[in-house]
Coordinates of C-alpha atoms in Angstrom, one line a residue:
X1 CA -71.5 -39.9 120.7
X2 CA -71.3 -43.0 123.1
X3 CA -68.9 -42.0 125.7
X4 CA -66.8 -44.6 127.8
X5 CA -65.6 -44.1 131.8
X6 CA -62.0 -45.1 132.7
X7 CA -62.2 -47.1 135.7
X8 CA -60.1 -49.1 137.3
X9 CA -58.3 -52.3 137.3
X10 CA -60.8 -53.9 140.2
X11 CA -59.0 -55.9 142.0
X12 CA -60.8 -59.7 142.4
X13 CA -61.1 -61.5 145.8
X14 CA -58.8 -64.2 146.1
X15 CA -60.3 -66.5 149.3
X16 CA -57.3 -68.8 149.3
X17 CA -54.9 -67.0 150.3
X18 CA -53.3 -67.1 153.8
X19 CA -52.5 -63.9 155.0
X20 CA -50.6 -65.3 158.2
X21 CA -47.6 -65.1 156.2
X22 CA -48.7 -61.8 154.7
X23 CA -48.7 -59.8 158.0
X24 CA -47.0 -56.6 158.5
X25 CA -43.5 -56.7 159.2
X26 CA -44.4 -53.4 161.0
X27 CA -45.4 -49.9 159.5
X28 CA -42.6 -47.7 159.9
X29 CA -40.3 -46.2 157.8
X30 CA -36.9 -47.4 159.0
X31 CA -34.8 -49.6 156.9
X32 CA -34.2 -53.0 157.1
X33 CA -30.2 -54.4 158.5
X34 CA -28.5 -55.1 155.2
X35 CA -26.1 -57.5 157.4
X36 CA -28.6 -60.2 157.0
X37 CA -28.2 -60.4 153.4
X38 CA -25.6 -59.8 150.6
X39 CA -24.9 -58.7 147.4
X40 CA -22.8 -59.2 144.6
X41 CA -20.3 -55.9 144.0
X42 CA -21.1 -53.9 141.2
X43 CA -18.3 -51.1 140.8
X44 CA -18.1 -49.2 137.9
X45 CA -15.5 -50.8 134.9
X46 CA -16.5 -54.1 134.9
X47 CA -15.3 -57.0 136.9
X48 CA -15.7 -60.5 137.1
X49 CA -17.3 -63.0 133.3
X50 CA -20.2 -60.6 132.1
X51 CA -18.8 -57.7 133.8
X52 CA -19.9 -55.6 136.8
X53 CA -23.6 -55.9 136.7
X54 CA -23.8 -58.7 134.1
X55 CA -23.0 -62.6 134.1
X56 CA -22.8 -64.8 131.1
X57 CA -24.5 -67.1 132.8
X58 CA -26.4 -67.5 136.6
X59 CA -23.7 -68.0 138.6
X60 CA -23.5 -70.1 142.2
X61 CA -22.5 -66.4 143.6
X62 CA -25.2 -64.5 141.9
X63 CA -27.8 -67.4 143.4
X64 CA -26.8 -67.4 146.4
X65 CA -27.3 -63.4 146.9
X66 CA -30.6 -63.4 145.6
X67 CA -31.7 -66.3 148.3
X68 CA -29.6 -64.0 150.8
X69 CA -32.5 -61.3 149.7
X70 CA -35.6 -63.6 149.7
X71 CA -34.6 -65.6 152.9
X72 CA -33.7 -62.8 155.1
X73 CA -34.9 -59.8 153.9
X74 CA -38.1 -58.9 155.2
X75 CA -39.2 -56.6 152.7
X76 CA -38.7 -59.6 150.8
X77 CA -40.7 -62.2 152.9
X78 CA -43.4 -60.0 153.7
X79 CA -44.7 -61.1 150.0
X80 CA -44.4 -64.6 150.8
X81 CA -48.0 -66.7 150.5
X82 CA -49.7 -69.9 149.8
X83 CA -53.0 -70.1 147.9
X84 CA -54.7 -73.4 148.2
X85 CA -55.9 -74.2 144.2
X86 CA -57.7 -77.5 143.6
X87 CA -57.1 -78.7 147.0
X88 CA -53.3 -78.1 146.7
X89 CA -50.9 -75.3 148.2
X90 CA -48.8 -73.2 145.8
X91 CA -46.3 -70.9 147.0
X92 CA -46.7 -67.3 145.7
X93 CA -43.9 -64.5 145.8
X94 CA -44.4 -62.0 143.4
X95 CA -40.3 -60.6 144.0
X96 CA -39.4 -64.1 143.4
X97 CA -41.6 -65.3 140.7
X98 CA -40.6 -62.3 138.4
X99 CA -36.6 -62.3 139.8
X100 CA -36.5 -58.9 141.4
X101 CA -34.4 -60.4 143.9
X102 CA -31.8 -61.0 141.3
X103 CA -31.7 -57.6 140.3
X104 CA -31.9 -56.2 143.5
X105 CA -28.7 -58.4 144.4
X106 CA -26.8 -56.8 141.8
X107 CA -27.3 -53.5 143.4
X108 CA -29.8 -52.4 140.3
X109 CA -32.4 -49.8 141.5
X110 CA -33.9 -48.1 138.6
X111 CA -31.9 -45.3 140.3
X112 CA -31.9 -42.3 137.9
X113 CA -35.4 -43.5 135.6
X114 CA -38.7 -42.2 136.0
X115 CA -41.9 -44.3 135.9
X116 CA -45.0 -42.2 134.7
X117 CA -48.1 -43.7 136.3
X118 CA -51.6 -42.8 135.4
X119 CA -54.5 -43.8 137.6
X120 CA -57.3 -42.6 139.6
X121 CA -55.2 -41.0 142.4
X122 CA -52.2 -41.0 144.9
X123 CA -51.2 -40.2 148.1
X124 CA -47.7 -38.8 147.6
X125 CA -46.3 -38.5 150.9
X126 CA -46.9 -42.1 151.5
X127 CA -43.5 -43.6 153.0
X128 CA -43.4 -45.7 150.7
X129 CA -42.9 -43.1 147.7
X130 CA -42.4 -39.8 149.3
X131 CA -40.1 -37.5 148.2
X132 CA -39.7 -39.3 144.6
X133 CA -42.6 -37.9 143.0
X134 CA -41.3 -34.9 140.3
X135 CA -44.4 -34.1 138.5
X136 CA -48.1 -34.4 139.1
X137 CA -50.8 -33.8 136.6
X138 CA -54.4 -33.6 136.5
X139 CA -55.4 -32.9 139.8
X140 CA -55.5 -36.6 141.0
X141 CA -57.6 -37.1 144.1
X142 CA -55.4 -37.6 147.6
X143 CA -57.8 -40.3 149.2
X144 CA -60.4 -42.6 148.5
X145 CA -60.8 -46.0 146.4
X146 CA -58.9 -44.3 143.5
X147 CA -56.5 -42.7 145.2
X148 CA -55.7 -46.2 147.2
X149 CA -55.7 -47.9 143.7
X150 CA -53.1 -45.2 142.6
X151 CA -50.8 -45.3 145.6
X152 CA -50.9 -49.2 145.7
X153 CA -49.8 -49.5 141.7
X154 CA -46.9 -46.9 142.3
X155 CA -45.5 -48.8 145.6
X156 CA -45.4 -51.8 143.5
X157 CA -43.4 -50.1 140.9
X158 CA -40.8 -48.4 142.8
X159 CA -42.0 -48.5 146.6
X160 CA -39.4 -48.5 149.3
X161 CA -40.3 -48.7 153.4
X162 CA -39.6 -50.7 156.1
X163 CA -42.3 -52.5 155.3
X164 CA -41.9 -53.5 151.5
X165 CA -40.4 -52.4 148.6
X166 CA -41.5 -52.3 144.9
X167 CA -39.6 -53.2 141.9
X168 CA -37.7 -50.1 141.1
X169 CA -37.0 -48.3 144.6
X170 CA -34.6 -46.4 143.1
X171 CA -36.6 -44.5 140.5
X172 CA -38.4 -41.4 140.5
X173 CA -42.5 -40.9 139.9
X174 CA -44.5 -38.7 137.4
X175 CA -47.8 -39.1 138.6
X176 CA -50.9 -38.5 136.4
X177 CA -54.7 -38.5 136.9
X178 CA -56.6 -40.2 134.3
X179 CA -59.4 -37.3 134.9
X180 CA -63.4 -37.5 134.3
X181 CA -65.3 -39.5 132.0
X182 CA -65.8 -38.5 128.6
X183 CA -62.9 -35.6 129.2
X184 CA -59.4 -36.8 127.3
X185 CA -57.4 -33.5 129.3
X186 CA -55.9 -34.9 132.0
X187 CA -55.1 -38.0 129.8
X188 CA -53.2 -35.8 127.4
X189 CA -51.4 -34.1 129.8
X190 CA -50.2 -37.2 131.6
X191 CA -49.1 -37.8 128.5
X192 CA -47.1 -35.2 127.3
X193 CA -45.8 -35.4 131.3
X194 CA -44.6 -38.5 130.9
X195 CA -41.9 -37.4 127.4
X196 CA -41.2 -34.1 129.4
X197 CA -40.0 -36.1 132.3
X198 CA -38.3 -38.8 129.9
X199 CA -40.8 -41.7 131.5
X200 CA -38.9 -45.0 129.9
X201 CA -42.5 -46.4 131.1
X202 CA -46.2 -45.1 131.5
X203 CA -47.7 -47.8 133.4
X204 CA -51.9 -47.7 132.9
X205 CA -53.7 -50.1 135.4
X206 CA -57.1 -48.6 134.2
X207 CA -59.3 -49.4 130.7
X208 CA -62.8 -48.1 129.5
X209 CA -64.5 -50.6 131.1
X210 CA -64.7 -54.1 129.7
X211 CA -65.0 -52.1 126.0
X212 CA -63.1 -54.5 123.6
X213 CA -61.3 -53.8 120.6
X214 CA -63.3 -53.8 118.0
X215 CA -62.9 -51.0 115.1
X216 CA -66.3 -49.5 115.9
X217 CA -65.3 -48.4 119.7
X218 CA -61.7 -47.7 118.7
X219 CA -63.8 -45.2 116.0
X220 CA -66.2 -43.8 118.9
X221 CA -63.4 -43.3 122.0
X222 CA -60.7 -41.2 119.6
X223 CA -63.3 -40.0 117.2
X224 CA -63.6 -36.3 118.3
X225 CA -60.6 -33.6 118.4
X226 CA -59.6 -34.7 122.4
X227 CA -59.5 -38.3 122.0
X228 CA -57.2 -37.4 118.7
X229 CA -55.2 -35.0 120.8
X230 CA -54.5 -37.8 123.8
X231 CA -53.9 -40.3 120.8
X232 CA -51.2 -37.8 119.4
X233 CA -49.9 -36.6 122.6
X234 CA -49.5 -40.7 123.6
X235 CA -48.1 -41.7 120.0
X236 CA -45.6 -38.9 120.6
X237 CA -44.7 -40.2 124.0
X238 CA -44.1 -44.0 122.8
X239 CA -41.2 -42.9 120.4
X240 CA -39.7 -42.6 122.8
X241 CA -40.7 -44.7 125.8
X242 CA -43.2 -47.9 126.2
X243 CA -46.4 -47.9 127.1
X244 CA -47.8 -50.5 130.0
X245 CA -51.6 -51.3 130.0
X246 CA -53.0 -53.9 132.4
X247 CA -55.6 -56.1 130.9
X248 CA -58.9 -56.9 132.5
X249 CA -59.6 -59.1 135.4
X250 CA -62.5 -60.6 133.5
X251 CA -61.5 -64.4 133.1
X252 CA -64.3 -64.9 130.3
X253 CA -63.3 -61.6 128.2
X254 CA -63.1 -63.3 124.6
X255 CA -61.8 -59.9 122.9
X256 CA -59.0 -57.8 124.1
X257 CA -59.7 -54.6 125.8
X258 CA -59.9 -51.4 123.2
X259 CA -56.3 -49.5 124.9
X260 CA -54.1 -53.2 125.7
X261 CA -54.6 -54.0 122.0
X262 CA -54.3 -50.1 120.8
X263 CA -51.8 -51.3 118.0
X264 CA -54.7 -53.7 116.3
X265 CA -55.7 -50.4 114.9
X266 CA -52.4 -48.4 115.4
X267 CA -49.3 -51.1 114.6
X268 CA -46.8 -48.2 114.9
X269 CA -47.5 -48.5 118.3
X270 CA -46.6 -52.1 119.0
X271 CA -42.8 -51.5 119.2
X272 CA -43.7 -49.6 122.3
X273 CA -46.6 -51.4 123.6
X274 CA -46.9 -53.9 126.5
X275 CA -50.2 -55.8 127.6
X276 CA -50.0 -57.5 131.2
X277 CA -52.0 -59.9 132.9
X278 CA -52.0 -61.4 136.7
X279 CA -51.5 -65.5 136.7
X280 CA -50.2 -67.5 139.7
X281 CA -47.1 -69.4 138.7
X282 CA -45.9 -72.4 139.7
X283 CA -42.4 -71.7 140.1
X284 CA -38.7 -72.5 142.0
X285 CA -35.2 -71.4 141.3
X286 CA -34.6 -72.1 137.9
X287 CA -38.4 -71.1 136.1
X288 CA -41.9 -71.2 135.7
X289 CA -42.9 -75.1 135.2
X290 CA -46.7 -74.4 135.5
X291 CA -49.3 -72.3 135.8
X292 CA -52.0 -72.9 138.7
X293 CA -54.7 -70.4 138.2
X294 CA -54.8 -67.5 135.6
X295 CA -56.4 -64.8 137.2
X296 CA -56.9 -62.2 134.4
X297 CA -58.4 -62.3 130.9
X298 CA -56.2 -64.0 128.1
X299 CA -54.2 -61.8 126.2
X300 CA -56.4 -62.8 122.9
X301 CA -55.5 -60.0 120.6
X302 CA -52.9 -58.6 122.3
X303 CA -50.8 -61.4 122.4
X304 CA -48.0 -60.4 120.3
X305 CA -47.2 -57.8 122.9
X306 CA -48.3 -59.6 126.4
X307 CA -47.1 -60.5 129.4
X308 CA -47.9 -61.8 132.7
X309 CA -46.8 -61.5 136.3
X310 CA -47.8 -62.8 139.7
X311 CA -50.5 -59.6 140.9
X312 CA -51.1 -60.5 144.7
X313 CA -49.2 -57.9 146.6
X314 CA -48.5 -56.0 150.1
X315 CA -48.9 -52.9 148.7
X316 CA -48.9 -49.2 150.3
X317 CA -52.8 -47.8 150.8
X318 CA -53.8 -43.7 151.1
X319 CA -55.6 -44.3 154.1
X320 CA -52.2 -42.9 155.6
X321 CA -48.8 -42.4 155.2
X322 CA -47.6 -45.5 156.7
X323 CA -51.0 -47.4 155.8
X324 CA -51.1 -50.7 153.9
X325 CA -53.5 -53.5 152.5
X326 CA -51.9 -56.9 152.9
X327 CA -54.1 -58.2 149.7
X328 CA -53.9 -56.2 146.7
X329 CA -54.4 -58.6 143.7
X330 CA -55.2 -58.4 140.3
X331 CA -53.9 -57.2 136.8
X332 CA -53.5 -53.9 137.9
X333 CA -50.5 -54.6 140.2
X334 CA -49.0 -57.2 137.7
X335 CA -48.5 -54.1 135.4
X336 CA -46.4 -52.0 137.6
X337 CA -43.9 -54.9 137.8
X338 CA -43.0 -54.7 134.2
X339 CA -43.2 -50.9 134.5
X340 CA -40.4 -51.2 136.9
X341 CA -38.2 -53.6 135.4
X342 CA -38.0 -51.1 132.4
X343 CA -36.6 -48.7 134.7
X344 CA -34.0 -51.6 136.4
X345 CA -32.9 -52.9 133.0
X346 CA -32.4 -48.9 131.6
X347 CA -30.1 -48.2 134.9
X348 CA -28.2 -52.1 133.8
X349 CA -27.9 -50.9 130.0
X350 CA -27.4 -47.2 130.0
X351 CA -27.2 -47.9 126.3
X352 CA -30.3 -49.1 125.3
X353 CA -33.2 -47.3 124.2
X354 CA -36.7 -47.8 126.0
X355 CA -37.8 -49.8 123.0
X356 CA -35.1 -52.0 123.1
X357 CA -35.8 -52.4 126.6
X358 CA -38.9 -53.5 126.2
X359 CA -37.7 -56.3 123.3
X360 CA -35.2 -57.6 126.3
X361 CA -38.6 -58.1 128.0
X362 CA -40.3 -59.9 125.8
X363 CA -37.3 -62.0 124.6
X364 CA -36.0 -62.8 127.6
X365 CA -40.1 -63.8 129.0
X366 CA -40.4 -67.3 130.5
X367 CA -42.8 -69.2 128.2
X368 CA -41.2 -73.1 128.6
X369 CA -43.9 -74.1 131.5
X370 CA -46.6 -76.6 130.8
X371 CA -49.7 -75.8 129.0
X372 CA -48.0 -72.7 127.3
X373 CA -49.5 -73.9 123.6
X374 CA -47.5 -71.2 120.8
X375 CA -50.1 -69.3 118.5
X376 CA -47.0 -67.5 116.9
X377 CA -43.7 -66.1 116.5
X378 CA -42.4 -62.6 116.8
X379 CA -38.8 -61.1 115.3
X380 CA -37.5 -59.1 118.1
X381 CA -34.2 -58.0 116.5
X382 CA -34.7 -54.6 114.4
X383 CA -31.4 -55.4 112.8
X384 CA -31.1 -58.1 109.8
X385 CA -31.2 -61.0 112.3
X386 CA -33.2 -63.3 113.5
X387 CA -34.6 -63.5 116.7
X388 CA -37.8 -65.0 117.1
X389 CA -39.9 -65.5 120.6
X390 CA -43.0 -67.8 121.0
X391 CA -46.2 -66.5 122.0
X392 CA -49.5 -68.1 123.0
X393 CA -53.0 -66.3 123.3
X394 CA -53.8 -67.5 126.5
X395 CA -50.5 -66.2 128.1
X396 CA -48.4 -64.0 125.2
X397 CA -45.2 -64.3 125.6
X398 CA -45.4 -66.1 129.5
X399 CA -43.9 -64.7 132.7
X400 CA -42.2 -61.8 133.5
X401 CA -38.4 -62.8 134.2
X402 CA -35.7 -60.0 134.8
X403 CA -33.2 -62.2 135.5
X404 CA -33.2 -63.8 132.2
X405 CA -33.5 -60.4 130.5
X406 CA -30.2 -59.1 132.4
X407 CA -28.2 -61.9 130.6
X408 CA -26.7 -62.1 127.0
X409 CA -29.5 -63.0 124.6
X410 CA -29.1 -64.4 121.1
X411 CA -25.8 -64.3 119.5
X412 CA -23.0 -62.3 121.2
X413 CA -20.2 -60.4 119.2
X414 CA -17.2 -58.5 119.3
X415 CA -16.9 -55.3 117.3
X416 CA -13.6 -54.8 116.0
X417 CA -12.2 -51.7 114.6
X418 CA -12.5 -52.3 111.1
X419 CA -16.4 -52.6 111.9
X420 CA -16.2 -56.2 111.6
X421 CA -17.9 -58.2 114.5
X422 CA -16.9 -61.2 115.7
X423 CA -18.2 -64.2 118.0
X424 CA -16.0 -64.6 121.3
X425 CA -15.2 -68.1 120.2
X426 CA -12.8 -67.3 117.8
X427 CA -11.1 -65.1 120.7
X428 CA -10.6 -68.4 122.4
X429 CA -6.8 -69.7 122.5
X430 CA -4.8 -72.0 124.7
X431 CA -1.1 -71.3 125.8
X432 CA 1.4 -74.0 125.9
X433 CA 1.9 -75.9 130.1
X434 CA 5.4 -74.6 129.9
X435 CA 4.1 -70.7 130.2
X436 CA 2.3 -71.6 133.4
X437 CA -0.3 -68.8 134.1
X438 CA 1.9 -65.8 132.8
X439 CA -0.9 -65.1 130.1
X440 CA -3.8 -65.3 131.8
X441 CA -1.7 -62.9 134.5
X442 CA -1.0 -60.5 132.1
X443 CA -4.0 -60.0 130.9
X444 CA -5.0 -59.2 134.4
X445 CA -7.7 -56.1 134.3
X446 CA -7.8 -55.8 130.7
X447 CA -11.6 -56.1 129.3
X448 CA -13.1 -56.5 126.1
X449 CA -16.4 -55.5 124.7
X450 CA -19.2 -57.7 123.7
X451 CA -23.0 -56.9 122.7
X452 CA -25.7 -59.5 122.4
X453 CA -28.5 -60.0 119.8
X454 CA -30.6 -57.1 121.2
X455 CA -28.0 -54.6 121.9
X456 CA -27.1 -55.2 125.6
X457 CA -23.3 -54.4 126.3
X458 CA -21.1 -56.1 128.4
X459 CA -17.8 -56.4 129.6
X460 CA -15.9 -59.8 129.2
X461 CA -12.6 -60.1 131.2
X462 CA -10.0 -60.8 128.5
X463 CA -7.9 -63.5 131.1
X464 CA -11.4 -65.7 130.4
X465 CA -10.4 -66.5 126.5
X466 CA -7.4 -68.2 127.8
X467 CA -7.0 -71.7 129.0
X468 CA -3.6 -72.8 129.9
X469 CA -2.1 -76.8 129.3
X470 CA -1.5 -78.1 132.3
X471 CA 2.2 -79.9 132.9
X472 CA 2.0 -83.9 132.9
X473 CA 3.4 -85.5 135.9
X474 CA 7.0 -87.1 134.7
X475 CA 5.8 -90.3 135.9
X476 CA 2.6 -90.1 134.1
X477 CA 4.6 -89.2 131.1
X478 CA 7.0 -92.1 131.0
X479 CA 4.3 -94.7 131.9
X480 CA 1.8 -93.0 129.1
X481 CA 4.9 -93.5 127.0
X482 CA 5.6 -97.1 128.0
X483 CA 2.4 -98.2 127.6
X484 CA 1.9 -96.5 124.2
X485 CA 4.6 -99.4 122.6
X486 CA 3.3 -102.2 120.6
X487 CA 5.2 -105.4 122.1
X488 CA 3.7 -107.8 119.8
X489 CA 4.9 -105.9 116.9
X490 CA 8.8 -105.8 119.2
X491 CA 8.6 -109.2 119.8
X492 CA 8.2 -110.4 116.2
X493 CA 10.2 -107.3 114.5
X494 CA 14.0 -108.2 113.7
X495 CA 16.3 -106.9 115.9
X496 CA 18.2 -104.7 112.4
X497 CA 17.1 -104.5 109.1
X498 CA 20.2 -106.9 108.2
X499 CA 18.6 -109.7 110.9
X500 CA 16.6 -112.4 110.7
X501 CA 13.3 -112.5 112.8
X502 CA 13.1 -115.1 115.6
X503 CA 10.7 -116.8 113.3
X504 CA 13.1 -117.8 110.7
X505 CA 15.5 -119.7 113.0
X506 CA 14.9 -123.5 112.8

């Protein structure tokens, strides 16, 4: 039986890239002054358009805290770099480019989740993850260029230092070795670690190889009894959580790899699958307008379930506990960011299952830049709507953009008791100048309920249906009024009905 070696993610040598603006901010573990920067409240109950952690739209105030986080947070601007691609510079950020920093303003976390990792080792007491880590399987190695790989992905995911922090730094960490070639044990266990431990992710930054998916190595890899027992131990695990392969760094790949297009041959598994790949954006404020180098392989067969994300990181190293490789690049750290904004957008909609998670993903995925070319459509409402999102096999779905996937999306509603949902519009209602504001005041704390396409709930406050008529000035009123009379028609009228008109006298 031909027998294929997990290996990692490599990541490829980017020459470009200034690393002036990548130094250390320093390695120790103290925390950064949170007076620099601000963020938008987020108390329990709901407060404010889109209640306490949500906004119906992007808000001046929820803008301004996120540049609060990427212009004066260091953990932030640590990230910042330029690469220089066909002779011009491009900014790079991969907190920005994928809107952690919105999250982050909100006070979102992933506090309370668990991220399940698997990789070729970890150095758990590393500041940046220590004392998060719940479970570890396997027997993963503590040093090394596996255990450095391993350490680096997690930090991405849900790292937190002085000196950086990942996506989720709220969340806790099941960590799992991927094991020895040709030996599916420590898979499986990871595995069934990662439902135990209620994982809404299981980020993979490893494949077999460059082996693509083709029937015939699908046949040979899960052919015997322990590749069928890691293949039911994983299908069991992605009912109820999503699983996160990164795709290969091979530009000229021209098949998918066999595990980020696992369900080609398994479609159960697509509600719970997501492919990522590494791509420098061109990018500002409001989205992704171009892409300036893909860095990864397309996402070919996998495209119905891909993704990309910027994959040039800071990111923690085992060489120590406070050790750290100011170049990390490559799909393997563009993975970790969509492992960890599952485990930001479960904390925002408590609600929500994983797989519904993982629709807000791909819905909510930034696709409108140039050269985006759609190969395809997929329904992401399990309901009897619609809901369709573009997808391309060069870049699936596009970018990674957690800002985008914490608003409404699609059609909102409001559930009424009779079961009957309605749209907020016909909520709407205007009260009459003469009552001055004492609607709107009385409807002061009261909120209502209202779900999007995809399930996400949120809290509208009721005072933001009303709209008040404001009272005319009298002298607007009387000179509206004057004006309003047609003194051509006066003129020639007769002054009674029993008169003559002016016209008539000789």
């Amino acid at each position: 039986m031909r027998r294929f070696s997990p290996i990692l993610m490599r990541r490829k040598a980017l020459l470009f890239m200034s690393l002036s603006t990548l130094a250390l901010a320093g390695c120790g573990g103290g925390e950064d002054d949170p007076s620099n920067w601000f963020t938008i409240s987020a108390s329990s109950g709901g407060s404010g358009t889109f209640g306490s952690y949500f906004m119906a739209s992007i808000t001046q105030d929820w803008r301004d805290a996120a540049a609060s986080f990427r212009q004066n947070n260091p953990r932030f601007t640590v990230q910042d770099g330029t690469f220089t691609i066909s002779g011009n510079r491009v900014f790079a950020n991969p907190l920005q480019s994928s809107r952690v920093d919105y999250a982050h303003a909100l006070g979102l976390s992933g506090a309370g989740q668990v991220i399940a990792i698997v990789d070729g080792g970890f150095r758990a007491g590393h500041e940046t993850i220590a004392g998060r880590t719940i479970s570890v399987t396997g027997s993963p190695p503590t040093s090394g260029s596996g255990a450095d790989h391993g350490t680096a992905v997690a930090s991405v995911a849900a790292g937190s230092s002085g000196s950086m922090v990942g996506v989720a730094p709220g969340a806790s960490l099941a960590l799992g070795y991927y094991g020895t070639p040709g030996d599916f044990t420590a898979l499986t266990a990871a595995a069934v670690d990662a439902l135990a431990q209620g994982a809404v992710a299981q980020n993979n930054s490893w494949g077999f190889g460059d082996t693509p998916a083709t029937t015939a190595n699908f046949n040979t890899v899960f052919a015997a009894n322990a590749g069928q027992t890691w293949l039911a131990a994983l299908s069991n695990y992605a009912q109820n959580g999503v699983v996160v392969f990164a795709i290969s760094n091979t530009q000229s790949e021209t098949t998918a790899g066999l595990m980020d297009a696992l369900p080609v041959f398994r479609p159960d598994l697509e509600s719970a699958w997501i492919a990522v790949g590494n791509a420098i954006p061109v990018f500002d404020d409001n989205g992704v307008s171009a892409v300036a180098r893909r860095e990864s392989s397309r996402c070919l067969e996998a495209a119905r379930w891909c993704l990309f994300a910027d994959g040039a990181w800071l990111a923690a190293t085992a060489g120590s506990n406070t050790s750290y490789n100011p170049s990390w690049t490559g799909s393997s750290f563009a993975a970790p960011q969509v492992s960890g904004a599952l485990a930001l957008l479960a904390e925002a909609f408590p609600g929500l299952n994983p797989h519904q998670l993982r629709a807000r993903l791909i819905a909510s995925a930034d696709n409108t830049f140039t050269g985006f070319v759609s190969a395809g459509t997929v329904d992401l409402d399990e309901t009897a709507g619609v809901l369709d999102h573009s997808y391309s096999t060069d870049f699936g779905h596009g970018f990674l953009d957690i800002r985008a996937a914490l608003l409404p999306i699609g059609q909102t509603g409001i559930s009424l008791n009779q079961g009957e949902t309605v749209s907020p519009r016909e909520y709407a209602f205007s009260t009459g100048g003469a009552m001055g504001d004492a609607v709107t005041q009385s409807l002061q704390g009261i909120d209502l309920a209202v779900s999007d396409q995809l399930g996400g709930a949120f809290q509208v406050a009721a005072k933001e249906f009303a709209t008040a008529a404001v009272p005319s000035d009298l002298a607007q009123t009387l000179a509206a009024r004057s004006f309003a009379k047609d003194y051509r028609q006066t003129r020639s009228a007769p002054v009674s009905p029993l008169a003559e008109t002016f016209a008539a006298h000789p």
